[in-house]
Short mmCIF file of C-alpha atoms in Angstrom, two decimals:
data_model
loop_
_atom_site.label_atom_id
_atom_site.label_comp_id
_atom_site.label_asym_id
_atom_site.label_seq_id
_atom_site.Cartn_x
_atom_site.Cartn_y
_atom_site.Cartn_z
CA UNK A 25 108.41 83.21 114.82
CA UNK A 26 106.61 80.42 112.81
CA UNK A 27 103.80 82.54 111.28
CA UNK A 28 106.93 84.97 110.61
CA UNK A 29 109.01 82.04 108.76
CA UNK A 30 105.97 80.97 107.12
CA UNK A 31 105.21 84.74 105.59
CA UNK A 32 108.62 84.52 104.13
CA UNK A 33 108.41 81.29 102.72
CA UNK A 34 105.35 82.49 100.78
CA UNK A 35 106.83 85.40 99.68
CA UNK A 36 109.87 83.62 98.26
CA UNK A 37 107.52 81.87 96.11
CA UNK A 38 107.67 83.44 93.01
CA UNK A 39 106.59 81.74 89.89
CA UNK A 40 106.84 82.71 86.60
CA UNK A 41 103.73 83.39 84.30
CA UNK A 42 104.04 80.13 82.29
CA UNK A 43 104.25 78.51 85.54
CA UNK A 44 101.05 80.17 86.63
CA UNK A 45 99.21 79.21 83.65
CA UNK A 46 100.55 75.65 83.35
CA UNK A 47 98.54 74.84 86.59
CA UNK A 48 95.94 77.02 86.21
CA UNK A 49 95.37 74.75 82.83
CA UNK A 50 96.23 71.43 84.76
CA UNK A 51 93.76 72.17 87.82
CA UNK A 52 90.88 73.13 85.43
CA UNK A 53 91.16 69.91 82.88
CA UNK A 54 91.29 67.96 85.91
CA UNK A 55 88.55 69.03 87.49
CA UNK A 56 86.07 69.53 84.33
CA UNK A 57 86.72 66.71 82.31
CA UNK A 58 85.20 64.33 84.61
CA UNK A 59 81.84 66.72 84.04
CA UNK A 60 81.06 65.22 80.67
CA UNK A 61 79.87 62.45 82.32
CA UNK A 62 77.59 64.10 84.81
CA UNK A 63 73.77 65.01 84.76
CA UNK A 64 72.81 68.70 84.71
CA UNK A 65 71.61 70.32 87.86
CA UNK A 66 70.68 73.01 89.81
CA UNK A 67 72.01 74.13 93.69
CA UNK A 68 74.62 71.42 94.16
CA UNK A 69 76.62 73.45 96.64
CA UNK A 70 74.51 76.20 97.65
CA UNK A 71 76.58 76.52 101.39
CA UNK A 72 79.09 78.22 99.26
CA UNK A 73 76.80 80.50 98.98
CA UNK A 74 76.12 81.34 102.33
CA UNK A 75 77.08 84.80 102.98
CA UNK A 76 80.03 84.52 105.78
CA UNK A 77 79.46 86.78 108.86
CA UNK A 78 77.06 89.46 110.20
CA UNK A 79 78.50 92.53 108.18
CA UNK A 80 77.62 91.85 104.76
CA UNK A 81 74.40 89.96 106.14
CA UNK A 82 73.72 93.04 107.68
CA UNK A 83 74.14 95.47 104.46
CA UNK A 84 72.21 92.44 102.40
CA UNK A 85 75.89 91.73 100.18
CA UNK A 86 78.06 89.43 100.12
CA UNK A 87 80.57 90.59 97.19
CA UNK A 88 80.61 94.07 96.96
CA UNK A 89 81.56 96.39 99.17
CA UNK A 90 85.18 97.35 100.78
CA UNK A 91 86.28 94.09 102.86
CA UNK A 92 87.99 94.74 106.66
CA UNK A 93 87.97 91.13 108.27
CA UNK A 94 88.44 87.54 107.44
CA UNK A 95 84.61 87.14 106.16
CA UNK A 96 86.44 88.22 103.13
CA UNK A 97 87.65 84.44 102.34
CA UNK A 98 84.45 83.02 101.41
CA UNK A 99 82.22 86.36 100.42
CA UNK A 100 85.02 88.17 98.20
CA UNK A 101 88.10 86.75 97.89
CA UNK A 102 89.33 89.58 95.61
CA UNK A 103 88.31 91.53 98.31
CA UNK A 104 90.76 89.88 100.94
CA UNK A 105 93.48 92.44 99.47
CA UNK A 106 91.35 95.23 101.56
CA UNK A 107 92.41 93.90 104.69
CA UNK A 108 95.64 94.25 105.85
CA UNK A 109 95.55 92.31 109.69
CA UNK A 110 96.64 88.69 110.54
CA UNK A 111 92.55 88.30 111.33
CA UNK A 112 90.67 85.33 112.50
CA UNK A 113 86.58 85.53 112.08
CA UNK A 114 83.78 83.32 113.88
CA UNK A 115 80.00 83.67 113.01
CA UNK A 116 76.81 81.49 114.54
CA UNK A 117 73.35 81.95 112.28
CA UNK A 118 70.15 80.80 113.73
CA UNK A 119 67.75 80.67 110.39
CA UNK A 120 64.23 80.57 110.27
CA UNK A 121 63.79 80.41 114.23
CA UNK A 122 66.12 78.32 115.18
CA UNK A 123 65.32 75.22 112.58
CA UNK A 124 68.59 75.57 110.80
CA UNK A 125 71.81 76.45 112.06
CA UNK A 126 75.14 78.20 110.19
CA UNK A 127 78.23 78.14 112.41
CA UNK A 128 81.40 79.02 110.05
CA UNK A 129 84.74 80.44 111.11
CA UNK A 130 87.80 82.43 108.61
CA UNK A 131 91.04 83.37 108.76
CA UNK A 132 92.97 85.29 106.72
CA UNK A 133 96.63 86.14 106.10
CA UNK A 134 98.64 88.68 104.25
CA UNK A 135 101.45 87.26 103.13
CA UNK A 136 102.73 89.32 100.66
CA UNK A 137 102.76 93.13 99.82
CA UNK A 138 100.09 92.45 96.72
CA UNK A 139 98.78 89.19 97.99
CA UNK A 140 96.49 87.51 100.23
CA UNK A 141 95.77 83.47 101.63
CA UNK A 142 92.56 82.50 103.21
CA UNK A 143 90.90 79.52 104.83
CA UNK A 144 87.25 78.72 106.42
CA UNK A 145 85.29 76.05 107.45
CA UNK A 146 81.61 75.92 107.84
CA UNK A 147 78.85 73.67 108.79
CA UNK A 148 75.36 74.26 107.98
CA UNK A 149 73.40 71.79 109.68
CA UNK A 150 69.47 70.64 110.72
CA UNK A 151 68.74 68.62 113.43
CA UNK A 152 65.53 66.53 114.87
CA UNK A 153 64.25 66.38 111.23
CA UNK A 154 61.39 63.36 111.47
CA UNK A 155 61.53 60.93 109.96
CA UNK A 156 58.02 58.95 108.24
CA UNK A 157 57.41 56.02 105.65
CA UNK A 158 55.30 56.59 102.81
CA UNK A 159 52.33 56.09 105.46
CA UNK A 160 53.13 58.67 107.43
CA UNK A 161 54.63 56.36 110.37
CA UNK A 162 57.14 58.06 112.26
CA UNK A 163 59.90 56.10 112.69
CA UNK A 164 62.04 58.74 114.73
CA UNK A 165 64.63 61.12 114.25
CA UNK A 166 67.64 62.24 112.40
CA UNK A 167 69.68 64.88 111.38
CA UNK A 168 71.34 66.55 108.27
CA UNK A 169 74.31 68.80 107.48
CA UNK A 170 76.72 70.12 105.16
CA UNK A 171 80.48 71.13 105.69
CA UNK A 172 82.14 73.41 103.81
CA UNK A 173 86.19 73.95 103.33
CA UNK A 174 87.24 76.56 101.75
CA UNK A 175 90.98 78.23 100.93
CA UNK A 176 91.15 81.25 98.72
CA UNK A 177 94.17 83.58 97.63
CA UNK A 178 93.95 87.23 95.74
CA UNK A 179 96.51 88.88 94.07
CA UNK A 180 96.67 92.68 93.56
CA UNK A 181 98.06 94.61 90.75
CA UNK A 182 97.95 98.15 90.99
CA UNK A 183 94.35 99.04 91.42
CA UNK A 184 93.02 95.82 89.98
CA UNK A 185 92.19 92.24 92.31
CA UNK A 186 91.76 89.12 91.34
CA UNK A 187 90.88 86.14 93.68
CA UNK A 188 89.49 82.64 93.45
CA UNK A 189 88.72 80.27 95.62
CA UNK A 190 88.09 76.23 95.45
CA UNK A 191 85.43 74.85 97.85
CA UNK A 192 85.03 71.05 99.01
CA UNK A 193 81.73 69.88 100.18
CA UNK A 194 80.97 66.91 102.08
CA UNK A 195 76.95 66.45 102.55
CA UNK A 196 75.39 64.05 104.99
CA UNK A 197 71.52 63.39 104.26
CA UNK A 198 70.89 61.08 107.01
CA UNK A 199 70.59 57.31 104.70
CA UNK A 200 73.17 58.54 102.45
CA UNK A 201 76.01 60.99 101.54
CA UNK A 202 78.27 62.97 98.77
CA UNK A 203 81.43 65.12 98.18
CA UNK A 204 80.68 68.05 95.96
CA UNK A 205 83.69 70.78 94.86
CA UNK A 206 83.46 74.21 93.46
CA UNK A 207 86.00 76.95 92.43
CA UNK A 208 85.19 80.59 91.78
CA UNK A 209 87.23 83.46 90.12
CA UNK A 210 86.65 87.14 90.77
CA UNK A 211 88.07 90.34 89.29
CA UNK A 212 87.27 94.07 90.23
CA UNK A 213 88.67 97.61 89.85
CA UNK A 214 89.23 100.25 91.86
CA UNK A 215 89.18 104.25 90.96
CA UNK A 216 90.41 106.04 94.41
CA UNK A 217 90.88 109.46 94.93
CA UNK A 218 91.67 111.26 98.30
CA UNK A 219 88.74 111.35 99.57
CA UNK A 220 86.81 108.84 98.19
CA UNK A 221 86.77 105.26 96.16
CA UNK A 222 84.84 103.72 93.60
CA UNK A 223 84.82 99.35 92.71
CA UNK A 224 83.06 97.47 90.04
CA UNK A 225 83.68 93.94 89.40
CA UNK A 226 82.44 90.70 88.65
CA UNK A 227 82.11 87.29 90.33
CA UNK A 228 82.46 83.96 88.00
CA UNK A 229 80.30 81.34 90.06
CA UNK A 230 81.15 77.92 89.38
CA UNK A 231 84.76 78.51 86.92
CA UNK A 232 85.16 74.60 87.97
CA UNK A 233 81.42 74.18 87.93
CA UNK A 234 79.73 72.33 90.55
CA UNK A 235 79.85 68.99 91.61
CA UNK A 236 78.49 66.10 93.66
CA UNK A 237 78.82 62.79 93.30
CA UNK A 238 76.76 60.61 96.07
CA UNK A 239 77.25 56.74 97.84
CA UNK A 240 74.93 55.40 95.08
CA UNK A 241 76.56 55.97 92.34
CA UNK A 242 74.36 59.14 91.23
CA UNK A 243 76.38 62.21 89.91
CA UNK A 244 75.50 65.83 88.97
CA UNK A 245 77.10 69.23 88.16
CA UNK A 246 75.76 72.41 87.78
CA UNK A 247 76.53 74.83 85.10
CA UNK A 248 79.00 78.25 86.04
CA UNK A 249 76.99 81.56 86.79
CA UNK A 250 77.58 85.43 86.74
CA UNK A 251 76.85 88.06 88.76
CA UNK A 252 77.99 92.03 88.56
CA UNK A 253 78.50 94.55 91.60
CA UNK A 254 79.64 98.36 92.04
CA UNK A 255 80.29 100.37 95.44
CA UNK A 256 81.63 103.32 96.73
CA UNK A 257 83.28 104.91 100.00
CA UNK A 258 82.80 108.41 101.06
CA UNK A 259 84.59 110.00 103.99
CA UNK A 260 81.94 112.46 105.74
CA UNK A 261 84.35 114.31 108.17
CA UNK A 262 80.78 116.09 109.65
CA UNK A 263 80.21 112.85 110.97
CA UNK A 264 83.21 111.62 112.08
CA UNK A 265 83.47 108.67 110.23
CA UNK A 266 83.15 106.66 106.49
CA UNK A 267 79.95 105.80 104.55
CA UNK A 268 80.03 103.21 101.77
CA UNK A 269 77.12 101.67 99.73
CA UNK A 270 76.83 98.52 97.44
CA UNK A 271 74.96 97.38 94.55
CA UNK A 272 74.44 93.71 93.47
CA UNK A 273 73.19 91.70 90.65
CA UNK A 274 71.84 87.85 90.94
CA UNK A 275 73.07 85.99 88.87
CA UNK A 276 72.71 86.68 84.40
CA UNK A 277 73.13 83.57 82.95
CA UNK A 278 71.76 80.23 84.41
CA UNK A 279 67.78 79.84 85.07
CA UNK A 280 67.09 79.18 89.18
CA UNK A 281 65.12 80.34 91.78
CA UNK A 282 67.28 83.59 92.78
CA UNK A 283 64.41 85.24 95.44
CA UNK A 284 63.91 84.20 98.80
CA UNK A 285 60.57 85.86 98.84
CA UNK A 286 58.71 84.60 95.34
CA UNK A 287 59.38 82.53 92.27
CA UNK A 288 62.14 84.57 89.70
CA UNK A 289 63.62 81.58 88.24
CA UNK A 290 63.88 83.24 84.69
CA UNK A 291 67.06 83.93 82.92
CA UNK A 292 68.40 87.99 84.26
CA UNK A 293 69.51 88.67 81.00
CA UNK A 294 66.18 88.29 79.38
CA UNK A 295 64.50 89.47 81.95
CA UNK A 296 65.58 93.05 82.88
CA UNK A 297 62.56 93.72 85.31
CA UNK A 298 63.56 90.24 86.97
CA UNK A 299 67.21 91.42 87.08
CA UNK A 300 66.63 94.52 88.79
CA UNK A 301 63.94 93.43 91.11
CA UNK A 302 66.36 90.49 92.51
CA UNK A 303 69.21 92.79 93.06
CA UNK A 304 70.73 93.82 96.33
CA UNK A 305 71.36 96.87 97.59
CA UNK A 306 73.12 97.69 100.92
CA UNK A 307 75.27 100.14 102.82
CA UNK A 308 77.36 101.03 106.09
CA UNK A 309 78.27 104.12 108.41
CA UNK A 310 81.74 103.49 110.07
CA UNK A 311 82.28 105.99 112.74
CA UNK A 312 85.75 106.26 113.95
CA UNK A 313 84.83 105.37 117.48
CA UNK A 314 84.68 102.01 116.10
CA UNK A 315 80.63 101.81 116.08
CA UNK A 316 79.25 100.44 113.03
CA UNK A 317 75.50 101.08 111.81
CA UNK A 318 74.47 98.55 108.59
CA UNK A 319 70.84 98.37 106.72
CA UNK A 320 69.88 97.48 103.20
CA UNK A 321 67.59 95.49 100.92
CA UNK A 322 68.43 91.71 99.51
CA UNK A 323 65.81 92.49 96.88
CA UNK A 324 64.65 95.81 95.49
CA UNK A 325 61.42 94.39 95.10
CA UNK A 326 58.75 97.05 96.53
CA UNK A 327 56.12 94.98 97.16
CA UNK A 328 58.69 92.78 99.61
CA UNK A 329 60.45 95.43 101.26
CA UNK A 330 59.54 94.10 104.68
CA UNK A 331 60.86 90.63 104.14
CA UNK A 332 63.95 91.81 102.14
CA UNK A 333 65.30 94.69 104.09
CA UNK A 334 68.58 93.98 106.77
CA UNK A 335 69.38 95.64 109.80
CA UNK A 336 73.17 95.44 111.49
CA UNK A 337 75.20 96.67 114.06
CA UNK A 338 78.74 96.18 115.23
CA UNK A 339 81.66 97.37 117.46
CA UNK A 340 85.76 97.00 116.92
CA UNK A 341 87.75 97.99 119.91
CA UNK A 342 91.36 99.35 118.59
CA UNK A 343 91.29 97.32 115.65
CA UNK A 344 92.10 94.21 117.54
CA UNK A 345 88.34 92.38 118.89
CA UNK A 346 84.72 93.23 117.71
CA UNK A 347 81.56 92.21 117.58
CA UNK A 348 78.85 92.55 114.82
CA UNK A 349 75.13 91.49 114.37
CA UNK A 350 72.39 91.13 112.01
CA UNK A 351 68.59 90.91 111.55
CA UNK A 352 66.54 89.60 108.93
CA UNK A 353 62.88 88.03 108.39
CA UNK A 354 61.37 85.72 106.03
CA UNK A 355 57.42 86.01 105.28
CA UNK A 356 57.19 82.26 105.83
CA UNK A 357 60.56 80.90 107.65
CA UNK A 358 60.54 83.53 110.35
CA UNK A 359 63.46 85.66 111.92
CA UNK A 360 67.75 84.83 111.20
CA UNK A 361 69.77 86.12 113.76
CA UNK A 362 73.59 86.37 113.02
CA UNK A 363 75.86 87.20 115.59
CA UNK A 364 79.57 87.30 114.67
CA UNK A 365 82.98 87.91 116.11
CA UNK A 366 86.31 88.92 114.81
CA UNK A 367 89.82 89.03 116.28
CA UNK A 368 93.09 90.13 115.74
CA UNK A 369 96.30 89.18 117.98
CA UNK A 370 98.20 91.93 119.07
CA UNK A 371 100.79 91.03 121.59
CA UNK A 372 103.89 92.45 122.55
CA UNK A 373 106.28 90.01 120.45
CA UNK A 374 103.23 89.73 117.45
CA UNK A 375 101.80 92.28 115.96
CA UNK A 376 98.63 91.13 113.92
CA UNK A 377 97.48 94.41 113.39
CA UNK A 378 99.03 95.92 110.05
CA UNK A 379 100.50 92.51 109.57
CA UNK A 380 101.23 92.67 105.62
CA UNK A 381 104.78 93.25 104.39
CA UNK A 382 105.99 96.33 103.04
CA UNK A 383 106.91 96.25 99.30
CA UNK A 384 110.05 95.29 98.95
CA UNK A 385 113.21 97.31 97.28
CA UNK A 386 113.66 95.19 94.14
CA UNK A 387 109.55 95.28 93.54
CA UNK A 388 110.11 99.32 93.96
CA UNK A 389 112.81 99.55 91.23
CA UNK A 390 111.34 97.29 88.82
CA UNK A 391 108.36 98.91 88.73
CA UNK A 392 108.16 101.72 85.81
CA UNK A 393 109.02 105.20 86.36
CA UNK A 394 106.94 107.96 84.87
CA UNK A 395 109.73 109.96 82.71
CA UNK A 396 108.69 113.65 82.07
CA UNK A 397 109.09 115.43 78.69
CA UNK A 398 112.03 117.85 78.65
CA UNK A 399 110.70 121.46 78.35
CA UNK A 400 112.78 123.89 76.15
CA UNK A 401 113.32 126.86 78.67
CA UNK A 402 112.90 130.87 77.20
CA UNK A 403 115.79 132.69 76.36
CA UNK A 404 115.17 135.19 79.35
CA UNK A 405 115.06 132.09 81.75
CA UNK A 406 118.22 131.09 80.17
CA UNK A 407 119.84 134.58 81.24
CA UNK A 408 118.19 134.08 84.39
CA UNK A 409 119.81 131.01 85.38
CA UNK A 410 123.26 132.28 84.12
CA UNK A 411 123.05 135.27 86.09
CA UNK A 412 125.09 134.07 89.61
CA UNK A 413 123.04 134.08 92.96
CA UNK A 414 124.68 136.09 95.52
CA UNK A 415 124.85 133.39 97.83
CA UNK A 416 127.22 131.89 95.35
CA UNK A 417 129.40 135.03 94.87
CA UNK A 418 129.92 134.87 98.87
CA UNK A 419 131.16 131.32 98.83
CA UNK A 420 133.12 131.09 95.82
CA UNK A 421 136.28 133.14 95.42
CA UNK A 422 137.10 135.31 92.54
CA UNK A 423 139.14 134.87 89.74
CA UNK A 424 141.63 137.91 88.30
CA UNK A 425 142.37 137.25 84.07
CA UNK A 426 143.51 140.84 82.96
CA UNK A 427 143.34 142.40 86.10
CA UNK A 428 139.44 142.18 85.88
CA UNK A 429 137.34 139.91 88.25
CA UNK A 430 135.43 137.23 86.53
CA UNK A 431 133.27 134.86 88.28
CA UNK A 432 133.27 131.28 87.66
CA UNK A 433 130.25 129.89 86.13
CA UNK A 434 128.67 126.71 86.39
#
């Protein structure tokens, strides 16, 4: 009854454009003025960037693609108008055998027929790091982490999305520690058909750039970044089930390292072989069992193809609980294992499944209708449609004028 209450309240929330674009205006300033006084950087908030989940880890994407789960807050928050369910998400990532650890955790809820809210938390964290002087005396251990809060919303109209989302950061280095925030904008459009869809679209990196400001007074910011995607969905009825395939740039604009497996730090857009080399490419079989078979490439890069490619698998039981899983290896940092899990209540006096509202009457009528051009009939048609139907001449009784029967026309 709450989460019902709470749906409605959103929905009555309707602002004007002005309104919109008043604090669209008011939250940028506020956030971006302060940058003028900051000190260029590079990877302020890079758990931002940590893909959420085992699906798209297990494809090698994180924003393209066709979103069905709460992953979607974090890797695509255009995306969240895909899914439809009242969806919660958990994920655990053990990096580079077990050294580093990624546990984050979504939800998402659709609110509104053409609109989507969602929150996650994550915490990406090191532990038994030693600690040595300048010597090289250990002096013992400690541990380091960042945590991540996110809350996104997407808006759909007709077949284009836009979403954004604004991430805090709060870093802990062990002797010291910082607050960093982040918001991103993304856009994409979709050409369906009935058997088969196509997306492009673009993510904006950094729209309130990056920020971090730590105990000792030091702060930085780093500069906002683009990055391009396309995808597609096929139904293959031979099979029983959906394909659909992704493609990914790195980012265009800003220099940084953008490989996992060598040094590409050079600008995309001047460097085409770079661009395409760096680019991820990724796709999944859904069968409509519910089994789920992933693999793909986080670089295109032939002469890495064993440290870039991604394996995944997963399972959803009646769209309500599943499980999914992913596989990758580093040259140097050894194997990541993600394991995720996803879950949507379906109870007898909540349904979670299907959980967005209908479009409501008044949105129905105000939206356009398609008027058709008049065609000027033939004169036999004309004749045609004078000429009575018998059924007509059963039903309607005849009129005498002139002792002559004359039937009524209409």
């Amino acid at each position: 009854g709450k989460l019902y209450l709470l749906s409605r309240l959103l929905h009555a929330m309707r602002f004007t454009r002005a309104t919109y674009a008043f604090l669209f205006m008011a939250c940028f300033l506020g956030a971006t003025v302060p940058i003028l006084a900051m000190t260029p950087s590079s990877g302020v908030n890079l758990t931002a960037d940590e893909v959420f989940g085992a699906r798209q880890q297990g494809m090698g994407l994180m924003r393209a693609g066709f979103q069905d789960g709460a992953d979607a807050v974090v890797n695509s928050p255009a995306g969240m108008n895909d899914v439809n369910d009242f969806t919660f998400s958990p994920a655990h990532v053990e990096r580079f055998g077990g050294m580093a650890n990624f546990d984050c955790a979504a939800f998402l809820l659709p609110w509104h027929s053409d609109g989507t809210l969602g929150f996650a938390i994550a915490r990406y964290g090191v532990d038994t790091v030693e600690a040595v002087t300048p010597t090289q005396d250990f002096t013992g251990l400690f541990s380091t982490a960042d945590w991540l809060i996110a809350g996104s919303v997407a808006r759909r109209f007709g077949k284009f999305d836009v979403g954004g989302t604004i991430n805090l950061l709060y870093r802990d280095l062990g002797d010291q520690s910082g607050m960093g925030l982040r918001g991103d904008a993304m856009a994409q459009y979709t050409f369906p058909s009935r058997t088969e869809k196509y997306r492009a679209g673009a993510f904006l990196r950094g729209l309130v750039p990056s920020t971090a400001k730590w105990q000792s007074g030091y702060s930085e910011y780093e500069a906002p970044e683009l990055s391009l995607f396309a995808s597609g969905m096929w139904d293959v009825p031979y099979f029983y089930g959906k394909l659909q395939a992704g493609f990914e740039t790195p980012g265009l604009v800003e220099k940084g390292g953008r490989s996992a497996n060598g040094l590409e730090g050079e600008r995309a857009v001047t460097d085409p072989m770079s661009l395409l080399k760096t680019s991820k490419l990724g796709a999944e079989f859904l069968f409509d069992f519910g089994l789920r078979l992933r693999a793909g490439f986080e670089e295109l890069n032939p002469s890495k193809a064993s440290s870039s490619i991604r394996l995944g698998a997963g399972y959803g039981w009646h769209h309500v609980v599943g499980i999914d899983y992913a596989f990758s290896n580093h040259p140097y940092l050894s194997q990541t294992h993600t394991l995720s899990l996803w879950w949507t209540p379906s109870f007898p006096k909540f349904e979670g499944r299907g959980f967005r509202p209908k479009p409501t009457r008044s949105s129905v009528e105000a939206a356009p209708m398609e008027k058709k051009p008049q065609e000027t009939p033939d004169t036999d048609e004309v004749e045609e449609k004078i000429a009575p139907h018998p059924e007509d001449s059963k039903s309607k009784a005849p009129e005498k004028e002139g002792g002559k029967e004359i039937l009524e026309e209409e």
